[in-house]
Short mmCIF file of N, CA and C in Angstrom, two decimals:
data_model
loop_
_atom_site.label_atom_id
_atom_site.label_comp_id
_atom_site.label_asym_id
_atom_site.label_seq_id
_atom_site.Cartn_x
_atom_site.Cartn_y
_atom_site.Cartn_z
N UNK A 1344 122.33 128.24 -92.46
CA UNK A 1344 120.98 128.59 -92.11
C UNK A 1344 120.92 129.99 -91.48
N UNK A 1345 121.87 130.29 -90.62
CA UNK A 1345 121.89 131.60 -89.98
C UNK A 1345 122.09 132.71 -91.01
N UNK A 1346 122.89 132.44 -92.02
CA UNK A 1346 123.12 133.44 -93.07
C UNK A 1346 121.87 133.69 -93.89
N UNK A 1347 121.02 132.68 -94.04
CA UNK A 1347 119.77 132.86 -94.79
C UNK A 1347 118.77 133.70 -94.01
N UNK A 1348 118.72 133.50 -92.70
CA UNK A 1348 117.77 134.23 -91.87
C UNK A 1348 118.23 135.67 -91.65
N UNK A 1349 119.51 135.87 -91.39
CA UNK A 1349 120.08 137.20 -91.14
C UNK A 1349 121.24 137.44 -92.11
N UNK A 1350 120.95 137.76 -93.35
CA UNK A 1350 122.01 137.82 -94.36
C UNK A 1350 123.05 138.92 -94.14
N UNK A 1351 122.70 140.02 -93.51
CA UNK A 1351 123.64 141.13 -93.35
C UNK A 1351 124.21 141.21 -91.92
N UNK A 1352 123.97 140.22 -91.10
CA UNK A 1352 124.42 140.26 -89.71
C UNK A 1352 125.87 139.85 -89.56
N UNK A 1353 126.44 139.19 -90.57
CA UNK A 1353 127.84 138.75 -90.54
C UNK A 1353 128.12 137.81 -89.37
N UNK A 1354 127.14 137.00 -89.00
CA UNK A 1354 127.30 136.04 -87.91
C UNK A 1354 127.62 134.66 -88.49
N UNK A 1355 128.45 133.94 -87.80
CA UNK A 1355 128.76 132.57 -88.18
C UNK A 1355 128.24 131.67 -87.07
N UNK A 1356 127.59 130.60 -87.45
CA UNK A 1356 126.95 129.72 -86.48
C UNK A 1356 127.97 128.99 -85.61
N UNK A 1357 129.03 128.47 -86.21
CA UNK A 1357 129.98 127.65 -85.46
C UNK A 1357 130.65 128.40 -84.31
N UNK A 1358 131.21 129.60 -84.52
CA UNK A 1358 131.82 130.30 -83.38
C UNK A 1358 130.81 130.65 -82.29
N UNK A 1359 129.59 131.00 -82.68
CA UNK A 1359 128.58 131.33 -81.69
C UNK A 1359 128.17 130.11 -80.88
N UNK A 1360 128.04 128.97 -81.54
CA UNK A 1360 127.70 127.74 -80.83
C UNK A 1360 128.84 127.31 -79.91
N UNK A 1361 130.07 127.41 -80.37
CA UNK A 1361 131.21 127.04 -79.54
C UNK A 1361 131.30 127.95 -78.31
N UNK A 1362 131.03 129.22 -78.49
CA UNK A 1362 131.05 130.17 -77.38
C UNK A 1362 129.96 129.81 -76.37
N UNK A 1363 128.79 129.48 -76.85
CA UNK A 1363 127.68 129.10 -75.96
C UNK A 1363 128.00 127.83 -75.20
N UNK A 1364 128.62 126.87 -75.84
CA UNK A 1364 129.01 125.62 -75.18
C UNK A 1364 130.04 125.89 -74.10
N UNK A 1365 131.03 126.73 -74.39
CA UNK A 1365 132.04 127.08 -73.37
C UNK A 1365 131.39 127.75 -72.16
N UNK A 1366 130.47 128.67 -72.42
CA UNK A 1366 129.79 129.38 -71.34
C UNK A 1366 128.94 128.42 -70.51
N UNK A 1367 128.25 127.51 -71.17
CA UNK A 1367 127.42 126.52 -70.47
C UNK A 1367 128.28 125.61 -69.60
N UNK A 1368 129.44 125.19 -70.11
CA UNK A 1368 130.37 124.36 -69.32
C UNK A 1368 130.87 125.12 -68.10
N UNK A 1369 131.19 126.39 -68.29
CA UNK A 1369 131.70 127.20 -67.19
C UNK A 1369 130.63 127.39 -66.11
N UNK A 1370 129.39 127.67 -66.53
CA UNK A 1370 128.30 127.84 -65.58
C UNK A 1370 128.01 126.54 -64.85
N UNK A 1371 128.03 125.42 -65.57
CA UNK A 1371 127.80 124.12 -64.94
C UNK A 1371 128.88 123.84 -63.90
N UNK A 1372 130.14 124.10 -64.25
CA UNK A 1372 131.24 123.85 -63.33
C UNK A 1372 131.10 124.69 -62.06
N UNK A 1373 130.65 125.92 -62.19
CA UNK A 1373 130.46 126.78 -61.03
C UNK A 1373 129.37 126.22 -60.12
N UNK A 1374 128.24 125.84 -60.71
CA UNK A 1374 127.14 125.28 -59.92
C UNK A 1374 127.55 123.96 -59.29
N UNK A 1375 128.23 123.12 -60.05
CA UNK A 1375 128.69 121.82 -59.54
C UNK A 1375 129.63 122.02 -58.36
N UNK A 1376 130.57 122.94 -58.48
CA UNK A 1376 131.52 123.20 -57.40
C UNK A 1376 130.81 123.75 -56.16
N UNK A 1377 129.81 124.58 -56.36
CA UNK A 1377 129.06 125.11 -55.23
C UNK A 1377 128.34 123.99 -54.48
N UNK A 1378 127.77 123.05 -55.22
CA UNK A 1378 126.97 122.01 -54.60
C UNK A 1378 127.79 120.83 -54.09
N UNK A 1379 128.92 120.54 -54.73
CA UNK A 1379 129.68 119.34 -54.39
C UNK A 1379 131.09 119.60 -53.89
N UNK A 1380 131.50 120.82 -53.84
CA UNK A 1380 132.87 121.14 -53.43
C UNK A 1380 133.03 121.21 -51.93
N UNK A 1381 134.20 121.66 -51.53
CA UNK A 1381 134.48 121.84 -50.11
C UNK A 1381 133.68 123.03 -49.59
N UNK A 1382 133.34 122.99 -48.32
CA UNK A 1382 132.64 124.10 -47.66
C UNK A 1382 131.34 124.44 -48.39
N UNK A 1383 130.55 123.42 -48.69
CA UNK A 1383 129.30 123.64 -49.41
C UNK A 1383 128.08 123.54 -48.50
N UNK A 1384 128.27 123.64 -47.21
CA UNK A 1384 127.15 123.47 -46.28
C UNK A 1384 126.11 124.58 -46.40
N UNK A 1385 126.47 125.71 -46.93
CA UNK A 1385 125.50 126.80 -47.04
C UNK A 1385 124.77 126.83 -48.38
N UNK A 1386 125.02 125.83 -49.22
CA UNK A 1386 124.38 125.79 -50.54
C UNK A 1386 123.49 124.57 -50.67
N UNK A 1387 122.41 124.74 -51.43
CA UNK A 1387 121.50 123.64 -51.71
C UNK A 1387 120.95 123.79 -53.12
N UNK A 1388 120.14 122.85 -53.55
CA UNK A 1388 119.55 122.85 -54.89
C UNK A 1388 118.05 122.81 -54.76
N UNK A 1389 117.36 123.77 -55.34
CA UNK A 1389 115.91 123.80 -55.35
C UNK A 1389 115.45 123.09 -56.63
N UNK A 1390 114.93 121.90 -56.48
CA UNK A 1390 114.54 121.08 -57.63
C UNK A 1390 113.39 121.70 -58.41
N UNK A 1391 112.48 122.35 -57.72
CA UNK A 1391 111.32 122.95 -58.38
C UNK A 1391 111.72 124.14 -59.25
N UNK A 1392 112.54 125.04 -58.71
CA UNK A 1392 112.95 126.24 -59.45
C UNK A 1392 114.23 126.03 -60.26
N UNK A 1393 114.90 124.87 -60.07
CA UNK A 1393 116.14 124.53 -60.79
C UNK A 1393 117.20 125.61 -60.58
N UNK A 1394 117.47 125.93 -59.30
CA UNK A 1394 118.48 126.94 -59.01
C UNK A 1394 119.17 126.66 -57.69
N UNK A 1395 120.33 127.29 -57.53
CA UNK A 1395 121.10 127.17 -56.31
C UNK A 1395 120.40 128.00 -55.23
N UNK A 1396 120.33 127.42 -54.03
CA UNK A 1396 119.78 128.11 -52.89
C UNK A 1396 120.92 128.30 -51.90
N UNK A 1397 121.14 129.53 -51.47
CA UNK A 1397 122.22 129.83 -50.53
C UNK A 1397 121.65 130.46 -49.28
N UNK A 1398 122.19 130.05 -48.13
CA UNK A 1398 121.74 130.63 -46.86
C UNK A 1398 122.15 132.09 -46.75
N UNK A 1399 123.34 132.40 -47.17
CA UNK A 1399 123.80 133.78 -47.19
C UNK A 1399 124.78 133.94 -48.35
N UNK A 1400 124.98 135.16 -48.79
CA UNK A 1400 125.82 135.42 -49.97
C UNK A 1400 127.26 135.72 -49.57
N UNK A 1401 127.85 134.87 -48.75
CA UNK A 1401 129.24 135.06 -48.35
C UNK A 1401 130.17 134.76 -49.51
N UNK A 1402 129.88 133.71 -50.23
CA UNK A 1402 130.75 133.30 -51.33
C UNK A 1402 130.43 134.11 -52.58
N UNK A 1403 131.45 134.58 -53.27
CA UNK A 1403 131.23 135.41 -54.45
C UNK A 1403 130.60 134.63 -55.60
N UNK A 1404 130.83 133.31 -55.68
CA UNK A 1404 130.21 132.51 -56.73
C UNK A 1404 128.70 132.46 -56.58
N UNK A 1405 128.23 132.52 -55.35
CA UNK A 1405 126.79 132.46 -55.11
C UNK A 1405 126.09 133.68 -55.68
N UNK A 1406 126.77 134.80 -55.75
CA UNK A 1406 126.16 136.01 -56.27
C UNK A 1406 125.67 135.87 -57.69
N UNK A 1407 126.46 135.22 -58.54
CA UNK A 1407 126.07 135.11 -59.94
C UNK A 1407 125.08 133.98 -60.18
N UNK A 1408 124.97 133.02 -59.28
CA UNK A 1408 124.09 131.87 -59.48
C UNK A 1408 122.85 131.91 -58.61
N UNK A 1409 122.82 132.83 -57.68
CA UNK A 1409 121.79 132.79 -56.65
C UNK A 1409 120.37 132.99 -57.18
N UNK A 1410 120.18 133.84 -58.15
CA UNK A 1410 118.83 134.12 -58.64
C UNK A 1410 118.64 133.68 -60.09
N UNK A 1411 119.50 132.78 -60.56
CA UNK A 1411 119.40 132.32 -61.95
C UNK A 1411 119.02 130.85 -61.99
N UNK A 1412 118.10 130.53 -62.84
CA UNK A 1412 117.69 129.15 -63.04
C UNK A 1412 118.72 128.44 -63.93
N UNK A 1413 118.95 127.17 -63.66
CA UNK A 1413 119.88 126.37 -64.46
C UNK A 1413 119.17 125.06 -64.79
N UNK A 1414 118.24 125.08 -65.77
CA UNK A 1414 117.35 123.94 -66.00
C UNK A 1414 118.03 122.67 -66.52
N UNK A 1415 119.22 122.76 -67.07
CA UNK A 1415 119.86 121.58 -67.64
C UNK A 1415 120.94 120.99 -66.73
N UNK A 1416 120.96 121.39 -65.47
CA UNK A 1416 122.01 120.94 -64.57
C UNK A 1416 122.03 119.40 -64.43
N UNK A 1417 120.87 118.80 -64.20
CA UNK A 1417 120.83 117.34 -64.02
C UNK A 1417 121.27 116.60 -65.26
N UNK A 1418 120.83 117.04 -66.43
CA UNK A 1418 121.22 116.39 -67.67
C UNK A 1418 122.72 116.52 -67.93
N UNK A 1419 123.27 117.71 -67.69
CA UNK A 1419 124.71 117.91 -67.92
C UNK A 1419 125.54 117.14 -66.90
N UNK A 1420 125.04 117.00 -65.69
CA UNK A 1420 125.76 116.23 -64.68
C UNK A 1420 125.82 114.76 -65.06
N UNK A 1421 124.75 114.24 -65.65
CA UNK A 1421 124.74 112.82 -66.03
C UNK A 1421 125.64 112.55 -67.23
N UNK A 1422 125.93 113.57 -68.02
CA UNK A 1422 126.85 113.40 -69.15
C UNK A 1422 128.23 113.25 -68.63
#
């Protein structure tokens, strides 16, 4: 299907989907570790905005997740 829509793009659907799945797993693991790991007292979850809330940006992981929404966190956690 991707080849029909973008015939000269030389994109393959399977590698792109696998890459996206790996990235999604990595992002989920980071958010999960922030919320459920050791020393997580400065992190919380904003249910309305679907994002990590941090009291301060001491942890380097918080920098990449602090202002990004993660709308599928609950669904991926239940899997």
